[in-house]
Coordinates of N, CA and C in Angstrom, one line a residue:
Q25 N 51.5 18.1 -22.6 CA 50.6 18.9 -22.0 C 51.2 19.2 -20.5
V26 N 51.5 20.5 -20.2 CA 51.9 20.9 -18.9 C 50.6 21.2 -18.0
Q27 N 50.6 20.9 -16.8 CA 49.6 21.3 -15.8 C 50.2 21.8 -14.5
L28 N 49.5 22.8 -14.1 CA 49.8 23.3 -12.6 C 48.6 23.2 -11.8
V29 N 48.9 22.4 -10.7 CA 47.7 21.9 -9.8 C 47.7 22.6 -8.5
E30 N 46.9 23.5 -8.2 CA 47.0 24.2 -6.9 C 46.2 23.5 -5.9
S31 N 46.5 23.7 -4.7 CA 45.7 23.2 -3.5 C 46.0 24.2 -2.5
G32 N 45.0 24.2 -1.4 CA 45.0 25.0 -0.4 C 44.1 26.2 -0.6
G33 N 44.2 27.3 0.3 CA 43.1 28.3 0.0 C 42.0 28.0 1.0
G34 N 41.0 28.9 0.9 CA 39.8 28.8 1.9 C 39.3 29.9 2.4
L35 N 38.7 29.9 3.5 CA 38.3 31.0 4.3 C 38.9 31.0 5.8
V36 N 39.3 32.2 6.2 CA 40.1 32.2 7.4 C 39.9 33.6 8.1
Q37 N 39.9 33.7 9.2 CA 39.6 35.0 9.9 C 41.0 35.9 9.9
A38 N 40.8 37.1 10.0 CA 41.9 38.1 10.0 C 43.0 37.7 10.9
G39 N 44.4 37.7 10.7 CA 45.3 37.1 11.7 C 45.6 35.7 11.6
G40 N 44.7 35.0 10.8 CA 45.0 33.6 10.6 C 46.1 33.2 9.5
S41 N 46.2 31.9 9.2 CA 47.2 31.5 8.2 C 46.7 30.5 7.3
L42 N 47.2 30.5 6.2 CA 47.0 29.6 5.1 C 48.3 29.2 4.4
R43 N 48.2 28.0 3.8 CA 49.3 27.6 2.9 C 48.8 27.2 1.6
L44 N 49.4 27.7 0.6 CA 49.0 27.3 -0.9 C 50.1 26.4 -1.4
S45 N 49.8 25.4 -2.2 CA 50.7 24.7 -2.8 C 50.4 24.5 -4.4
C46 N 51.4 24.4 -5.3 CA 51.2 24.2 -6.6 C 52.3 23.3 -7.3
A47 N 51.9 22.3 -7.9 CA 52.6 21.2 -8.5 C 52.7 21.2 -10.0
A48 N 53.6 21.3 -10.6 CA 53.8 21.2 -12.0 C 54.1 19.8 -12.5
S49 N 53.4 19.6 -13.5 CA 53.6 18.1 -14.2 C 53.4 18.1 -15.7
A50 N 54.0 17.3 -16.3 CA 53.8 17.3 -17.8 C 53.9 15.9 -18.3
S51 N 53.2 15.6 -19.4 CA 53.1 14.3 -19.9 C 54.7 13.9 -20.5
G52 N 55.0 12.6 -20.1 CA 56.4 12.3 -20.4 C 57.3 12.8 -19.4
N53 N 56.9 13.5 -18.5 CA 57.7 14.2 -17.4 C 59.0 14.8 -18.0
I54 N 58.9 15.4 -19.1 CA 60.2 16.0 -19.9 C 59.9 17.6 -20.0
F55 N 60.5 18.1 -18.9 CA 60.4 19.6 -18.7 C 61.2 20.0 -17.6
R56 N 61.6 21.5 -17.8 CA 62.3 22.0 -16.7 C 61.7 23.3 -16.0
V57 N 61.6 23.3 -14.8 CA 60.9 24.5 -14.3 C 61.9 25.6 -13.9
N58 N 61.6 26.8 -14.4 CA 62.6 27.9 -14.1 C 62.0 28.7 -12.8
A59 N 61.6 30.0 -13.0 CA 61.0 30.6 -11.9 C 59.5 30.2 -11.7
M60 N 59.2 30.3 -10.5 CA 57.7 30.0 -10.2 C 57.2 31.3 -9.3
G61 N 55.9 31.5 -9.1 CA 55.5 32.5 -8.4 C 53.9 32.4 -8.3
W62 N 53.5 33.4 -7.3 CA 52.1 33.4 -7.0 C 51.6 34.8 -7.3
Y63 N 50.5 35.0 -8.1 CA 49.7 36.1 -8.2 C 48.6 36.1 -7.7
R64 N 47.8 37.3 -7.6 CA 46.4 37.3 -7.0 C 45.6 38.3 -7.8
Q65 N 44.3 38.1 -7.8 CA 43.4 39.1 -8.5 C 42.2 39.2 -7.5
A66 N 42.0 40.4 -7.1 CA 40.8 40.7 -6.4 C 39.7 41.2 -7.2
P67 N 38.4 41.1 -6.9 CA 37.4 41.7 -7.7 C 37.7 43.1 -8.1
G68 N 37.5 43.3 -9.3 CA 37.6 44.7 -9.9 C 39.1 45.3 -10.0
K69 N 40.0 44.3 -9.7 CA 41.5 44.7 -9.6 C 42.1 44.0 -10.6
Q70 N 43.5 44.5 -11.1 CA 44.3 43.8 -11.9 C 45.1 42.6 -11.2
R71 N 45.4 41.7 -11.9 CA 46.2 40.6 -11.3 C 47.6 41.2 -10.9
E72 N 48.2 40.8 -9.7 CA 49.5 41.3 -9.3 C 50.2 40.3 -8.8
L73 N 51.5 40.4 -8.8 CA 52.4 39.6 -8.3 C 52.5 39.7 -6.8
V74 N 52.4 38.5 -6.2 CA 52.5 38.4 -4.8 C 54.1 38.0 -4.2
A75 N 54.6 36.9 -4.9 CA 55.8 36.5 -4.6 C 56.3 35.6 -5.8
A76 N 57.7 35.6 -6.0 CA 58.3 34.7 -6.9 C 59.7 34.2 -6.4
I77 N 60.0 33.0 -6.9 CA 61.2 32.2 -6.5 C 61.8 31.6 -7.8
T78 N 63.2 31.8 -8.0 CA 63.9 31.3 -9.0 C 64.3 29.9 -8.6
S79 N 64.8 29.1 -9.7 CA 65.1 27.8 -9.3 C 66.4 27.6 -8.4
G80 N 67.0 28.8 -8.3 CA 68.2 28.8 -7.3 C 67.8 29.3 -6.0
G81 N 66.5 29.6 -5.8 CA 65.9 30.0 -4.4 C 65.9 31.4 -4.1
N82 N 66.2 32.5 -5.1 CA 66.2 33.8 -4.9 C 64.7 34.2 -4.9
T83 N 64.2 35.0 -4.0 CA 63.0 35.5 -3.9 C 62.7 36.9 -4.0
N84 N 61.5 37.3 -4.2 CA 61.0 38.6 -4.3 C 59.6 38.6 -3.9
Y85 N 59.2 39.8 -3.2 CA 57.8 39.8 -2.6 C 57.2 41.3 -3.0
A86 N 55.9 41.1 -2.9 CA 55.1 42.6 -3.2 C 55.3 43.1 -1.8
D87 N 55.5 44.5 -1.7 CA 55.6 45.2 -0.5 C 54.5 44.9 0.6
S88 N 53.4 44.7 -0.1 CA 52.2 44.5 0.9 C 52.3 43.1 1.5
V89 N 52.9 42.5 1.3 CA 53.1 41.0 2.0 C 54.4 40.6 2.5
K90 N 55.4 41.6 2.5 CA 56.7 41.3 3.0 C 56.6 41.1 4.6
G91 N 57.2 40.2 5.1 CA 57.2 39.9 6.4 C 56.0 39.1 6.9
R92 N 55.0 38.9 6.0 CA 53.9 38.0 6.4 C 53.8 36.7 5.5
F93 N 54.2 36.7 4.3 CA 54.2 35.7 3.4 C 55.6 35.1 3.2
T94 N 55.7 33.9 2.9 CA 57.0 33.2 2.6 C 56.6 32.3 1.4
I95 N 57.4 32.4 0.4 CA 57.5 31.5 -0.8 C 58.5 30.5 -0.7
S96 N 58.4 29.4 -1.0 CA 59.3 28.3 -1.1 C 59.2 27.3 -2.1
R97 N 60.2 26.4 -2.4 CA 59.9 25.4 -3.5 C 60.7 24.3 -3.2
V98 N 60.3 23.1 -3.8 CA 60.9 21.8 -3.7 C 61.3 21.4 -5.3
N99 N 62.4 21.7 -5.6 CA 62.7 21.5 -7.2 C 62.4 20.0 -7.4
A100 N 62.8 19.0 -6.7 CA 62.6 17.6 -7.0 C 61.2 17.2 -7.2
K101 N 60.3 18.0 -6.5 CA 58.8 17.8 -6.8 C 58.2 18.9 -7.6
N102 N 59.0 19.7 -8.3 CA 58.4 20.9 -9.1 C 57.2 21.4 -8.5
T103 N 57.4 21.8 -7.1 CA 56.3 22.3 -6.4 C 56.6 23.6 -5.6
V104 N 56.0 24.5 -5.8 CA 56.0 25.8 -5.0 C 54.9 26.0 -3.9
Y105 N 55.4 26.7 -2.8 CA 54.3 26.8 -1.6 C 54.3 28.4 -1.4
L106 N 53.3 28.8 -0.7 CA 53.1 30.1 -0.3 C 52.5 30.0 1.2
Q107 N 53.3 30.3 2.1 CA 53.0 30.4 3.4 C 52.3 31.8 3.7
M108 N 51.3 31.9 4.1 CA 50.6 33.1 4.4 C 50.2 33.3 5.7
N109 N 50.9 34.2 6.5 CA 50.7 34.3 8.0 C 50.0 36.0 8.0
S110 N 49.4 36.1 9.2 CA 49.0 37.5 9.6 C 48.1 37.9 8.6
L111 N 47.1 37.1 8.1 CA 46.3 37.5 7.0 C 45.4 38.7 7.3
K112 N 45.1 39.5 6.2 CA 44.3 40.7 6.3 C 43.2 40.4 5.2
P113 N 42.0 41.2 5.6 CA 40.9 41.3 4.7 C 41.5 41.6 3.3
E114 N 42.3 42.5 3.2 CA 42.5 43.0 1.9 C 43.5 41.9 1.0
D115 N 43.7 40.9 1.7 CA 44.5 39.7 0.9 C 43.5 38.8 0.2
T116 N 42.2 39.2 0.5 CA 41.1 38.3 -0.3 C 41.3 38.4 -1.6
A117 N 41.3 37.3 -2.3 CA 41.6 37.4 -3.9 C 41.6 35.9 -4.5
V118 N 41.5 35.8 -5.7 CA 41.9 34.6 -6.2 C 43.4 34.4 -6.5
Y119 N 44.1 33.4 -5.9 CA 45.5 33.3 -6.1 C 45.9 32.2 -7.3
Y120 N 46.7 32.7 -8.0 CA 47.1 31.9 -9.3 C 48.6 31.4 -9.1
C121 N 49.0 30.3 -9.4 CA 50.2 29.9 -9.4 C 50.8 30.1 -10.9
N122 N 52.0 30.4 -11.0 CA 52.7 30.7 -12.3 C 54.0 29.9 -12.2
A123 N 54.2 29.4 -13.5 CA 55.6 28.7 -13.6 C 56.2 29.0 -15.0
N124 N 57.4 29.3 -15.1 CA 58.2 29.4 -16.4 C 58.8 28.1 -16.7
I125 N 58.5 27.4 -17.8 CA 58.9 26.0 -18.1 C 59.5 25.9 -19.5
N126 N 60.7 25.3 -19.4 CA 61.3 24.9 -20.7 C 60.9 23.5 -21.0
R127 N 60.3 23.3 -22.3 CA 60.0 22.0 -22.6 C 60.0 22.0 -24.2
F128 N 60.7 21.0 -24.7 CA 60.9 20.8 -26.1 C 61.3 22.0 -26.9
Y129 N 62.5 22.6 -26.2 CA 63.2 23.6 -26.8 C 62.5 25.0 -26.9
S130 N 61.3 25.1 -26.1 CA 60.8 26.4 -26.0 C 60.3 26.7 -24.5
T131 N 60.3 28.0 -24.2 CA 60.0 28.4 -22.9 C 58.7 29.2 -22.8
T132 N 57.8 28.7 -21.9 CA 56.5 29.2 -21.8 C 56.2 29.4 -20.4
D133 N 55.2 30.5 -20.1 CA 54.5 30.7 -18.9 C 53.3 29.9 -18.8
Y134 N 53.2 29.2 -17.7 CA 51.9 28.4 -17.5 C 51.2 28.9 -16.2
W135 N 49.9 28.7 -16.2 CA 49.1 29.1 -14.9 C 48.2 28.2 -14.5
G136 N 48.2 28.2 -13.0 CA 47.2 27.3 -12.4 C 45.5 27.8 -12.6
Q137 N 44.8 27.1 -12.0 CA 43.5 27.3 -12.2 C 42.9 28.3 -11.3
G138 N 43.6 28.6 -10.3 CA 43.4 29.7 -9.4 C 42.7 29.1 -8.1
T139 N 42.9 29.6 -7.0 CA 42.2 29.1 -5.8 C 41.9 30.3 -4.9
Q140 N 40.8 30.2 -4.4 CA 40.1 31.4 -3.7 C 40.7 31.4 -2.2
V141 N 41.1 32.6 -1.9 CA 41.4 33.0 -0.5 C 40.7 34.1 0.0
T142 N 39.8 33.7 1.0 CA 39.0 34.9 1.5 C 39.3 35.2 3.1
V143 N 39.6 36.4 3.6 CA 39.9 36.6 4.8 C 38.8 37.5 5.5
S144 N 38.2 37.0 6.5 CA 37.1 37.8 7.2 C 37.6 38.7 8.3
S145 N 37.0 39.8 8.3 CA 37.5 40.7 9.5 C 36.7 40.4 10.8

């Protein structure tokens, strides 16, 4: 069983900062994490990619967050982070961690449970 456990999120005023974390784990600790990323879904909207990072550290960002958000990871901890600065009300959404994982000769995308980020104006 693979699990993605998210932490961080909450309520912040516009212009503030938050940091999200997501750690991947599996029974027996037999797995390899490939790309990891953060998605978000606002009420009434489709889930969208916010940022992603490969196991080698290559990153890509949604245009709406470039220059404000930074994705990073610690491979030894199978953990990905999202540092969010200069937050705007339009960043309000549920943020989901995603990880592409190799385990027992198969590759699967896994999702975290989601964490609410609310930015007040």
